[in-house]
Amino acid sequence: MSGTDTPGRSAGGGDGTRAVRAGLPEPVKHEPTLPGPVFAAHFHLPGDPTGPYTYGRDENPTWTLLERAIGELEAPGQDGTETLVFASGMAAISSVLFSQLRAGDTVVLPSDGYQVLPLVRAQLEAYGIEVRTAPTGGNAQLGVLDGAKLLWIESPSNPGLDVCDIRGLAEAAHARGALVAVDNTLATPLGQRPLELGADFSVASGTKQLTGHGDLLLGYVTGRDAATMTAVRRWRKIVGAIPGPMEAWLAHRSISTLHLRVDRQNASALALAEALRERPEVTGLRYPGLPDDPSHKIASQQMRRFGCVVSFTLPTRARADRFLDALRLVDDATSFGGVRSTAERRGRWGGDAVPEGFVRLSVGAEDPEDLVADVLRALEESAD
């Protein structure tokens, strides 16, 4: 009883209409439009254990509404899809990988994806699963697909912001008998819909722009096939990687402003990228929304919005550190997608193959003029 399996108050139309009404239950007189979180480890259950709610690790009414809401954004109008929520983005990622793969299988991962993927690779290999990697850009994963059971796509990639042809890769993978999962964290469902592009799973960290306030951890999986999603659900039950009801309720509440945040952040990210393009100390500038970005052509064909993250490189590690320290409206923090702008030197974590001066900047909801002015001032102040 999750995702789009349960009828609710979903409305068609534009993204704003859908976001503010996604997952709401049918109206009941004197009841709130969005019921509060249900805190329950168990439920009254006389007789045989029938019905959706039996034990708190399996289902929760607050999850049901959130799963329905996410499903309406990821796959509007698509019957038979299902969404499951998790305690974090990595819990969602792990649920797909470890529920679908067995010893002897082969999986293709991006070599330039999220910095925890190398740890995932080591665990997969420890279980006897062959892991192949290739970069996101240039559809390079196509070259290592033969014999794979699962193709994992991250587009745009984090933190390099490369984009691949999701539809083309999905068709090639399916022709070879492989499943396709797309990490949709950076794009959000308002930026692209992987299931419409042919993927079997859309997976994301709801910690980021989906909820957008930097105050909760959450992940989700939306899938189109009942059998594969049953395996994902079983993995969630076994591992117990479930969100708390308060986190689920906060996430659902936050989704109602997703379209407002995304539109503001995307527009400001483009304005910032255009300003950075004029700076001589900035190299390797990436933002898929820039017309001259290497990924712009394919991104414009499959993305409806280009995201809130801009990446670039400053000449040295010291220069990047001085730049970050000089910022006043941008917090030096990891993660991305929040209403308050953040930035960090990604090389400090050691898991990304990026230059020492590489900066990932997540654009928030501040006035774009103020944000651009702050970044340009910090660049001037951080000069040698």
PDB file of N, CA, C and O in Angstrom, residues 213-280:
ATOM      1  N   HIS A 213      15.731  21.517   3.306  1.00  0.00           N
ATOM      2  CA  HIS A 213      15.974  22.365   4.459  1.00  0.00           C
ATOM      3  C   HIS A 213      17.170  21.909   5.299  1.00  0.00           C
ATOM      4  O   HIS A 213      17.460  22.509   6.335  1.00  0.00           O
ATOM      5  N   GLY A 214      17.838  20.851   4.862  1.00  0.00           N
ATOM      6  CA  GLY A 214      19.035  20.409   5.564  1.00  0.00           C
ATOM      7  C   GLY A 214      18.787  19.934   6.978  1.00  0.00           C
ATOM      8  O   GLY A 214      19.681  20.019   7.828  1.00  0.00           O
ATOM      9  N   ASP A 215      17.577  19.407   7.244  1.00  0.00           N
ATOM     10  CA  ASP A 215      17.256  19.035   8.623  1.00  0.00           C
ATOM     11  C   ASP A 215      16.804  17.587   8.780  1.00  0.00           C
ATOM     12  O   ASP A 215      16.321  17.201   9.837  1.00  0.00           O
ATOM     13  N   LEU A 216      16.954  16.776   7.732  1.00  0.00           N
ATOM     14  CA  LEU A 216      16.570  15.374   7.864  1.00  0.00           C
ATOM     15  C   LEU A 216      17.325  14.530   6.852  1.00  0.00           C
ATOM     16  O   LEU A 216      17.822  15.026   5.842  1.00  0.00           O
ATOM     17  N   LEU A 217      17.430  13.242   7.159  1.00  0.00           N
ATOM     18  CA  LEU A 217      17.980  12.249   6.237  1.00  0.00           C
ATOM     19  C   LEU A 217      16.844  11.385   5.720  1.00  0.00           C
ATOM     20  O   LEU A 217      15.965  10.968   6.483  1.00  0.00           O
ATOM     21  N   LEU A 218      16.878  11.105   4.410  1.00  0.00           N
ATOM     22  CA  LEU A 218      15.805  10.324   3.797  1.00  0.00           C
ATOM     23  C   LEU A 218      16.279   9.808   2.455  1.00  0.00           C
ATOM     24  O   LEU A 218      17.126  10.426   1.807  1.00  0.00           O
ATOM     25  N   GLY A 219      15.762   8.666   2.042  1.00  0.00           N
ATOM     26  CA  GLY A 219      16.003   8.145   0.706  1.00  0.00           C
ATOM     27  C   GLY A 219      14.744   7.488   0.185  1.00  0.00           C
ATOM     28  O   GLY A 219      13.798   7.222   0.937  1.00  0.00           O
ATOM     29  N   TYR A 220      14.719   7.243  -1.129  1.00  0.00           N
ATOM     30  CA  TYR A 220      13.553   6.551  -1.686  1.00  0.00           C
ATOM     31  C   TYR A 220      13.937   5.814  -2.959  1.00  0.00           C
ATOM     32  O   TYR A 220      14.929   6.124  -3.617  1.00  0.00           O
ATOM     33  N   VAL A 221      13.112   4.832  -3.288  1.00  0.00           N
ATOM     34  CA  VAL A 221      13.203   4.086  -4.541  1.00  0.00           C
ATOM     35  C   VAL A 221      11.821   4.069  -5.166  1.00  0.00           C
ATOM     36  O   VAL A 221      10.839   3.704  -4.509  1.00  0.00           O
ATOM     37  N   THR A 222      11.736   4.479  -6.427  1.00  0.00           N
ATOM     38  CA  THR A 222      10.502   4.327  -7.199  1.00  0.00           C
ATOM     39  C   THR A 222      10.786   3.349  -8.331  1.00  0.00           C
ATOM     40  O   THR A 222      11.771   3.510  -9.058  1.00  0.00           O
ATOM     41  N   GLY A 223       9.936   2.343  -8.464  1.00  0.00           N
ATOM     42  CA  GLY A 223      10.157   1.320  -9.481  1.00  0.00           C
ATOM     43  C   GLY A 223       8.889   0.985 -10.232  1.00  0.00           C
ATOM     44  O   GLY A 223       7.779   1.239  -9.754  1.00  0.00           O
ATOM     45  N   ARG A 224       9.073   0.384 -11.408  1.00  0.00           N
ATOM     46  CA  ARG A 224       7.943   0.097 -12.292  1.00  0.00           C
ATOM     47  C   ARG A 224       7.521  -1.365 -12.281  1.00  0.00           C
ATOM     48  O   ARG A 224       6.452  -1.717 -12.808  1.00  0.00           O
ATOM     49  N   ASP A 225       8.336  -2.258 -11.700  1.00  0.00           N
ATOM     50  CA  ASP A 225       8.064  -3.692 -11.785  1.00  0.00           C
ATOM     51  C   ASP A 225       7.794  -4.261 -10.404  1.00  0.00           C
ATOM     52  O   ASP A 225       8.586  -4.069  -9.468  1.00  0.00           O
ATOM     53  N   ALA A 226       6.672  -4.962 -10.262  1.00  0.00           N
ATOM     54  CA  ALA A 226       6.246  -5.457  -8.955  1.00  0.00           C
ATOM     55  C   ALA A 226       7.252  -6.436  -8.359  1.00  0.00           C
ATOM     56  O   ALA A 226       7.538  -6.396  -7.163  1.00  0.00           O
ATOM     57  N   ALA A 227       7.811  -7.320  -9.181  1.00  0.00           N
ATOM     58  CA  ALA A 227       8.725  -8.338  -8.653  1.00  0.00           C
ATOM     59  C   ALA A 227      10.014  -7.716  -8.126  1.00  0.00           C
ATOM     60  O   ALA A 227      10.479  -8.065  -7.034  1.00  0.00           O
ATOM     61  N   THR A 228      10.597  -6.800  -8.887  1.00  0.00           N
ATOM     62  CA  THR A 228      11.844  -6.187  -8.424  1.00  0.00           C
ATOM     63  C   THR A 228      11.600  -5.311  -7.201  1.00  0.00           C
ATOM     64  O   THR A 228      12.426  -5.254  -6.295  1.00  0.00           O
ATOM     65  N   MET A 229      10.455  -4.627  -7.149  1.00  0.00           N
ATOM     66  CA  MET A 229      10.162  -3.798  -5.986  1.00  0.00           C
ATOM     67  C   MET A 229       9.831  -4.640  -4.764  1.00  0.00           C
ATOM     68  O   MET A 229      10.090  -4.227  -3.622  1.00  0.00           O
ATOM     69  N   THR A 230       9.282  -5.833  -4.959  1.00  0.00           N
ATOM     70  CA  THR A 230       9.074  -6.737  -3.829  1.00  0.00           C
ATOM     71  C   THR A 230      10.408  -7.106  -3.196  1.00  0.00           C
ATOM     72  O   THR A 230      10.534  -7.183  -1.962  1.00  0.00           O
ATOM     73  N   ALA A 231      11.426  -7.311  -4.022  1.00  0.00           N
ATOM     74  CA  ALA A 231      12.753  -7.611  -3.501  1.00  0.00           C
ATOM     75  C   ALA A 231      13.334  -6.414  -2.747  1.00  0.00           C
ATOM     76  O   ALA A 231      13.992  -6.581  -1.712  1.00  0.00           O
ATOM     77  N   VAL A 232      13.095  -5.208  -3.260  1.00  0.00           N
ATOM     78  CA  VAL A 232      13.564  -4.000  -2.562  1.00  0.00           C
ATOM     79  C   VAL A 232      12.858  -3.876  -1.212  1.00  0.00           C
ATOM     80  O   VAL A 232      13.485  -3.575  -0.187  1.00  0.00           O
ATOM     81  N   ARG A 233      11.557  -4.110  -1.188  1.00  0.00           N
ATOM     82  CA  ARG A 233      10.795  -4.042   0.059  1.00  0.00           C
ATOM     83  C   ARG A 233      11.309  -5.086   1.065  1.00  0.00           C
ATOM     84  O   ARG A 233      11.435  -4.811   2.262  1.00  0.00           O
ATOM     85  N   ARG A 234      11.580  -6.281   0.570  1.00  0.00           N
ATOM     86  CA  ARG A 234      12.086  -7.335   1.452  1.00  0.00           C
ATOM     87  C   ARG A 234      13.427  -6.926   2.048  1.00  0.00           C
ATOM     88  O   ARG A 234      13.689  -7.167   3.231  1.00  0.00           O
ATOM     89  N   TRP A 235      14.286  -6.290   1.235  1.00  0.00           N
ATOM     90  CA  TRP A 235      15.579  -5.834   1.748  1.00  0.00           C
ATOM     91  C   TRP A 235      15.381  -4.778   2.843  1.00  0.00           C
ATOM     92  O   TRP A 235      16.061  -4.809   3.869  1.00  0.00           O
ATOM     93  N   ARG A 236      14.450  -3.867   2.626  1.00  0.00           N
ATOM     94  CA  ARG A 236      14.191  -2.858   3.667  1.00  0.00           C
ATOM     95  C   ARG A 236      13.737  -3.515   4.961  1.00  0.00           C
ATOM     96  O   ARG A 236      14.153  -3.109   6.055  1.00  0.00           O
ATOM     97  N   LYS A 237      12.910  -4.518   4.856  1.00  0.00           N
ATOM     98  CA  LYS A 237      12.419  -5.226   6.052  1.00  0.00           C
ATOM     99  C   LYS A 237      13.558  -5.933   6.777  1.00  0.00           C
ATOM    100  O   LYS A 237      13.659  -5.889   8.003  1.00  0.00           O
ATOM    101  N   ILE A 238      14.422  -6.593   6.006  1.00  0.00           N
ATOM    102  CA  ILE A 238      15.530  -7.342   6.619  1.00  0.00           C
ATOM    103  C   ILE A 238      16.521  -6.406   7.302  1.00  0.00           C
ATOM    104  O   ILE A 238      16.943  -6.640   8.438  1.00  0.00           O
ATOM    105  N   VAL A 239      16.883  -5.327   6.611  1.00  0.00           N
ATOM    106  CA  VAL A 239      17.903  -4.420   7.139  1.00  0.00           C
ATOM    107  C   VAL A 239      17.313  -3.442   8.148  1.00  0.00           C
ATOM    108  O   VAL A 239      18.016  -2.965   9.043  1.00  0.00           O
ATOM    109  N   GLY A 240      16.048  -3.145   8.026  1.00  0.00           N
ATOM    110  CA  GLY A 240      15.414  -2.209   8.939  1.00  0.00           C
ATOM    111  C   GLY A 240      15.797  -0.763   8.690  1.00  0.00           C
ATOM    112  O   GLY A 240      15.784   0.059   9.615  1.00  0.00           O
ATOM    113  N   ALA A 241      16.122  -0.443   7.433  1.00  0.00           N
ATOM    114  CA  ALA A 241      16.588   0.911   7.105  1.00  0.00           C
ATOM    115  C   ALA A 241      15.401   1.829   6.843  1.00  0.00           C
ATOM    116  O   ALA A 241      15.181   2.331   5.742  1.00  0.00           O
ATOM    117  N   ILE A 242      14.616   2.057   7.876  1.00  0.00           N
ATOM    118  CA  ILE A 242      13.351   2.765   7.732  1.00  0.00           C
ATOM    119  C   ILE A 242      13.458   4.181   8.296  1.00  0.00           C
ATOM    120  O   ILE A 242      14.198   4.441   9.240  1.00  0.00           O
ATOM    121  N   PRO A 243      12.705   5.119   7.718  1.00  0.00           N
ATOM    122  CA  PRO A 243      12.713   6.476   8.263  1.00  0.00           C
ATOM    123  C   PRO A 243      11.815   6.577   9.483  1.00  0.00           C
ATOM    124  O   PRO A 243      10.844   5.829   9.631  1.00  0.00           O
ATOM    125  N   GLY A 244      12.121   7.506  10.366  1.00  0.00           N
ATOM    126  CA  GLY A 244      11.217   7.791  11.465  1.00  0.00           C
ATOM    127  C   GLY A 244       9.991   8.518  10.960  1.00  0.00           C
ATOM    128  O   GLY A 244      10.035   9.206   9.937  1.00  0.00           O
ATOM    129  N   PRO A 245       8.863   8.399  11.650  1.00  0.00           N
ATOM    130  CA  PRO A 245       7.646   9.070  11.201  1.00  0.00           C
ATOM    131  C   PRO A 245       7.770  10.589  11.189  1.00  0.00           C
ATOM    132  O   PRO A 245       7.176  11.255  10.331  1.00  0.00           O
ATOM    133  N   MET A 246       8.553  11.160  12.091  1.00  0.00           N
ATOM    134  CA  MET A 246       8.716  12.611  12.090  1.00  0.00           C
ATOM    135  C   MET A 246       9.481  13.060  10.855  1.00  0.00           C
ATOM    136  O   MET A 246       9.116  14.061  10.219  1.00  0.00           O
ATOM    137  N   GLU A 247      10.536  12.332  10.497  1.00  0.00           N
ATOM    138  CA  GLU A 247      11.282  12.658   9.279  1.00  0.00           C
ATOM    139  C   GLU A 247      10.391  12.531   8.047  1.00  0.00           C
ATOM    140  O   GLU A 247      10.443  13.370   7.137  1.00  0.00           O
ATOM    141  N   ALA A 248       9.582  11.486   8.017  1.00  0.00           N
ATOM    142  CA  ALA A 248       8.697  11.289   6.869  1.00  0.00           C
ATOM    143  C   ALA A 248       7.686  12.419   6.763  1.00  0.00           C
ATOM    144  O   ALA A 248       7.399  12.924   5.668  1.00  0.00           O
ATOM    145  N   TRP A 249       7.141  12.849   7.885  1.00  0.00           N
ATOM    146  CA  TRP A 249       6.162  13.934   7.868  1.00  0.00           C
ATOM    147  C   TRP A 249       6.819  15.251   7.449  1.00  0.00           C
ATOM    148  O   TRP A 249       6.267  16.002   6.635  1.00  0.00           O
ATOM    149  N   LEU A 250       7.998  15.530   7.988  1.00  0.00           N
ATOM    150  CA  LEU A 250       8.714  16.753   7.591  1.00  0.00           C
ATOM    151  C   LEU A 250       9.021  16.740   6.092  1.00  0.00           C
ATOM    152  O   LEU A 250       8.932  17.775   5.420  1.00  0.00           O
ATOM    153  N   ALA A 251       9.399  15.587   5.587  1.00  0.00           N
ATOM    154  CA  ALA A 251       9.698  15.479   4.159  1.00  0.00           C
ATOM    155  C   ALA A 251       8.464  15.784   3.321  1.00  0.00           C
ATOM    156  O   ALA A 251       8.523  16.529   2.347  1.00  0.00           O
ATOM    157  N   HIS A 252       7.333  15.213   3.707  1.00  0.00           N
ATOM    158  CA  HIS A 252       6.099  15.442   2.949  1.00  0.00           C
ATOM    159  C   HIS A 252       5.707  16.914   3.004  1.00  0.00           C
ATOM    160  O   HIS A 252       5.340  17.511   1.981  1.00  0.00           O
ATOM    161  N   ARG A 253       5.790  17.515   4.178  1.00  0.00           N
ATOM    162  CA  ARG A 253       5.484  18.933   4.296  1.00  0.00           C
ATOM    163  C   ARG A 253       6.384  19.774   3.395  1.00  0.00           C
ATOM    164  O   ARG A 253       5.948  20.723   2.738  1.00  0.00           O
ATOM    165  N   SER A 254       7.677  19.409   3.341  1.00  0.00           N
ATOM    166  CA  SER A 254       8.647  20.187   2.569  1.00  0.00           C
ATOM    167  C   SER A 254       8.413  20.070   1.070  1.00  0.00           C
ATOM    168  O   SER A 254       8.712  21.005   0.313  1.00  0.00           O
ATOM    169  N   ILE A 255       7.913  18.944   0.602  1.00  0.00           N
ATOM    170  CA  ILE A 255       7.694  18.743  -0.836  1.00  0.00           C
ATOM    171  C   ILE A 255       6.712  19.767  -1.392  1.00  0.00           C
ATOM    172  O   ILE A 255       6.784  20.132  -2.575  1.00  0.00           O
ATOM    173  N   SER A 256       5.840  20.294  -0.554  1.00  0.00           N
ATOM    174  CA  SER A 256       4.843  21.242  -1.054  1.00  0.00           C
ATOM    175  C   SER A 256       5.466  22.523  -1.579  1.00  0.00           C
ATOM    176  O   SER A 256       4.834  23.248  -2.361  1.00  0.00           O
ATOM    177  N   THR A 257       6.681  22.837  -1.189  1.00  0.00           N
ATOM    178  CA  THR A 257       7.366  24.027  -1.716  1.00  0.00           C
ATOM    179  C   THR A 257       8.471  23.669  -2.708  1.00  0.00           C
ATOM    180  O   THR A 257       9.251  24.541  -3.091  1.00  0.00           O
ATOM    181  N   LEU A 258       8.525  22.417  -3.127  1.00  0.00           N
ATOM    182  CA  LEU A 258       9.627  21.981  -3.992  1.00  0.00           C
ATOM    183  C   LEU A 258       9.700  22.806  -5.264  1.00  0.00           C
ATOM    184  O   LEU A 258      10.781  23.251  -5.674  1.00  0.00           O
ATOM    185  N   HIS A 259       8.571  23.025  -5.928  1.00  0.00           N
ATOM    186  CA  HIS A 259       8.605  23.750  -7.198  1.00  0.00           C
ATOM    187  C   HIS A 259       9.091  25.182  -7.008  1.00  0.00           C
ATOM    188  O   HIS A 259       9.808  25.714  -7.859  1.00  0.00           O
ATOM    189  N   LEU A 260       8.719  25.815  -5.903  1.00  0.00           N
ATOM    190  CA  LEU A 260       9.171  27.180  -5.645  1.00  0.00           C
ATOM    191  C   LEU A 260      10.675  27.220  -5.412  1.00  0.00           C
ATOM    192  O   LEU A 260      11.386  28.080  -5.952  1.00  0.00           O
ATOM    193  N   ARG A 261      11.158  26.283  -4.606  1.00  0.00           N
ATOM    194  CA  ARG A 261      12.592  26.240  -4.316  1.00  0.00           C
ATOM    195  C   ARG A 261      13.404  25.902  -5.563  1.00  0.00           C
ATOM    196  O   ARG A 261      14.427  26.531  -5.855  1.00  0.00           O
ATOM    197  N   VAL A 262      12.945  24.895  -6.284  1.00  0.00           N
ATOM    198  CA  VAL A 262      13.690  24.446  -7.465  1.00  0.00           C
ATOM    199  C   VAL A 262      13.784  25.556  -8.511  1.00  0.00           C
ATOM    200  O   VAL A 262      14.857  25.810  -9.070  1.00  0.00           O
ATOM    201  N   ASP A 263      12.683  26.216  -8.773  1.00  0.00           N
ATOM    202  CA  ASP A 263      12.716  27.272  -9.781  1.00  0.00           C
ATOM    203  C   ASP A 263      13.644  28.410  -9.366  1.00  0.00           C
ATOM    204  O   ASP A 263      14.411  28.931 -10.190  1.00  0.00           O
ATOM    205  N   ARG A 264      13.588  28.812  -8.111  1.00  0.00           N
ATOM    206  CA  ARG A 264      14.459  29.892  -7.633  1.00  0.00           C
ATOM    207  C   ARG A 264      15.920  29.446  -7.665  1.00  0.00           C
ATOM    208  O   ARG A 264      16.801  30.172  -8.160  1.00  0.00           O
ATOM    209  N   GLN A 265      16.193  28.274  -7.164  1.00  0.00           N
ATOM    210  CA  GLN A 265      17.575  27.804  -7.078  1.00  0.00           C
ATOM    211  C   GLN A 265      18.178  27.559  -8.457  1.00  0.00           C
ATOM    212  O   GLN A 265      19.352  27.843  -8.693  1.00  0.00           O
ATOM    213  N   ASN A 266      17.383  27.006  -9.365  1.00  0.00           N
ATOM    214  CA  ASN A 266      17.886  26.763 -10.719  1.00  0.00           C
ATOM    215  C   ASN A 266      18.216  28.067 -11.431  1.00  0.00           C
ATOM    216  O   ASN A 266      19.266  28.193 -12.076  1.00  0.00           O
ATOM    217  N   ALA A 267      17.322  29.051 -11.323  1.00  0.00           N
ATOM    218  CA  ALA A 267      17.567  30.336 -11.970  1.00  0.00           C
ATOM    219  C   ALA A 267      18.799  31.016 -11.387  1.00  0.00           C
ATOM    220  O   ALA A 267      19.623  31.587 -12.122  1.00  0.00           O
ATOM    221  N   SER A 268      18.949  30.941 -10.076  1.00  0.00           N
ATOM    222  CA  SER A 268      20.116  31.562  -9.440  1.00  0.00           C
ATOM    223  C   SER A 268      21.403  30.822  -9.784  1.00  0.00           C
ATOM    224  O   SER A 268      22.459  31.445  -9.942  1.00  0.00           O
ATOM    225  N   ALA A 269      21.328  29.493  -9.912  1.00  0.00           N
ATOM    226  CA  ALA A 269      22.514  28.712 -10.282  1.00  0.00           C
ATOM    227  C   ALA A 269      22.997  29.107 -11.670  1.00  0.00           C
ATOM    228  O   ALA A 269      24.207  29.238 -11.916  1.00  0.00           O
ATOM    229  N   LEU A 270      22.063  29.311 -12.590  1.00  0.00           N
ATOM    230  CA  LEU A 270      22.448  29.744 -13.933  1.00  0.00           C
ATOM    231  C   LEU A 270      23.076  31.131 -13.896  1.00  0.00           C
ATOM    232  O   LEU A 270      24.099  31.383 -14.564  1.00  0.00           O
ATOM    233  N   ALA A 271      22.507  32.033 -13.115  1.00  0.00           N
ATOM    234  CA  ALA A 271      23.061  33.381 -13.000  1.00  0.00           C
ATOM    235  C   ALA A 271      24.471  33.338 -12.420  1.00  0.00           C
ATOM    236  O   ALA A 271      25.382  34.051 -12.889  1.00  0.00           O
ATOM    237  N   LEU A 272      24.671  32.510 -11.414  1.00  0.00           N
ATOM    238  CA  LEU A 272      26.003  32.395 -10.819  1.00  0.00           C
ATOM    239  C   LEU A 272      26.983  31.788 -11.811  1.00  0.00           C
ATOM    240  O   LEU A 272      28.127  32.254 -11.943  1.00  0.00           O
ATOM    241  N   ALA A 273      26.571  30.740 -12.525  1.00  0.00           N
ATOM    242  CA  ALA A 273      27.462  30.109 -13.502  1.00  0.00           C
ATOM    243  C   ALA A 273      27.858  31.108 -14.584  1.00  0.00           C
ATOM    244  O   ALA A 273      29.018  31.147 -15.022  1.00  0.00           O
ATOM    245  N   GLU A 274      26.925  31.916 -15.026  1.00  0.00           N
ATOM    246  CA  GLU A 274      27.238  32.919 -16.049  1.00  0.00           C
ATOM    247  C   GLU A 274      28.240  33.940 -15.520  1.00  0.00           C
ATOM    248  O   GLU A 274      29.137  34.392 -16.246  1.00  0.00           O
ATOM    249  N   ALA A 275      28.119  34.320 -14.251  1.00  0.00           N
ATOM    250  CA  ALA A 275      29.068  35.263 -13.659  1.00  0.00           C
ATOM    251  C   ALA A 275      30.448  34.630 -13.500  1.00  0.00           C
ATOM    252  O   ALA A 275      31.480  35.273 -13.765  1.00  0.00           O
ATOM    253  N   LEU A 276      30.497  33.372 -13.093  1.00  0.00           N
ATOM    254  CA  LEU A 276      31.774  32.693 -12.911  1.00  0.00           C
ATOM    255  C   LEU A 276      32.490  32.472 -14.235  1.00  0.00           C
ATOM    256  O   LEU A 276      33.728  32.397 -14.274  1.00  0.00           O
ATOM    257  N   ARG A 277      31.736  32.371 -15.310  1.00  0.00           N
ATOM    258  CA  ARG A 277      32.323  32.151 -16.629  1.00  0.00           C
ATOM    259  C   ARG A 277      33.250  33.299 -17.025  1.00  0.00           C
ATOM    260  O   ARG A 277      34.168  33.117 -17.841  1.00  0.00           O
ATOM    261  N   GLU A 278      33.035  34.463 -16.447  1.00  0.00           N
ATOM    262  CA  GLU A 278      33.842  35.636 -16.786  1.00  0.00           C
ATOM    263  C   GLU A 278      35.084  35.781 -15.921  1.00  0.00           C
ATOM    264  O   GLU A 278      35.874  36.701 -16.128  1.00  0.00           O
ATOM    265  N   ARG A 279      35.266  34.891 -14.950  1.00  0.00           N
ATOM    266  CA  ARG A 279      36.382  35.027 -14.009  1.00  0.00           C
ATOM    267  C   ARG A 279      37.604  34.257 -14.505  1.00  0.00           C
ATOM    268  O   ARG A 279      37.530  33.042 -14.740  1.00  0.00           O
ATOM    269  N   PRO A 280      38.767  34.923 -14.627  1.00  0.00           N
ATOM    270  CA  PRO A 280      39.954  34.252 -15.166  1.00  0.00           C
ATOM    271  C   PRO A 280      40.527  33.185 -14.243  1.00  0.00           C
ATOM    272  O   PRO A 280      41.179  32.248 -14.720  1.00  0.00           O
TER     273      PRO A 280
END
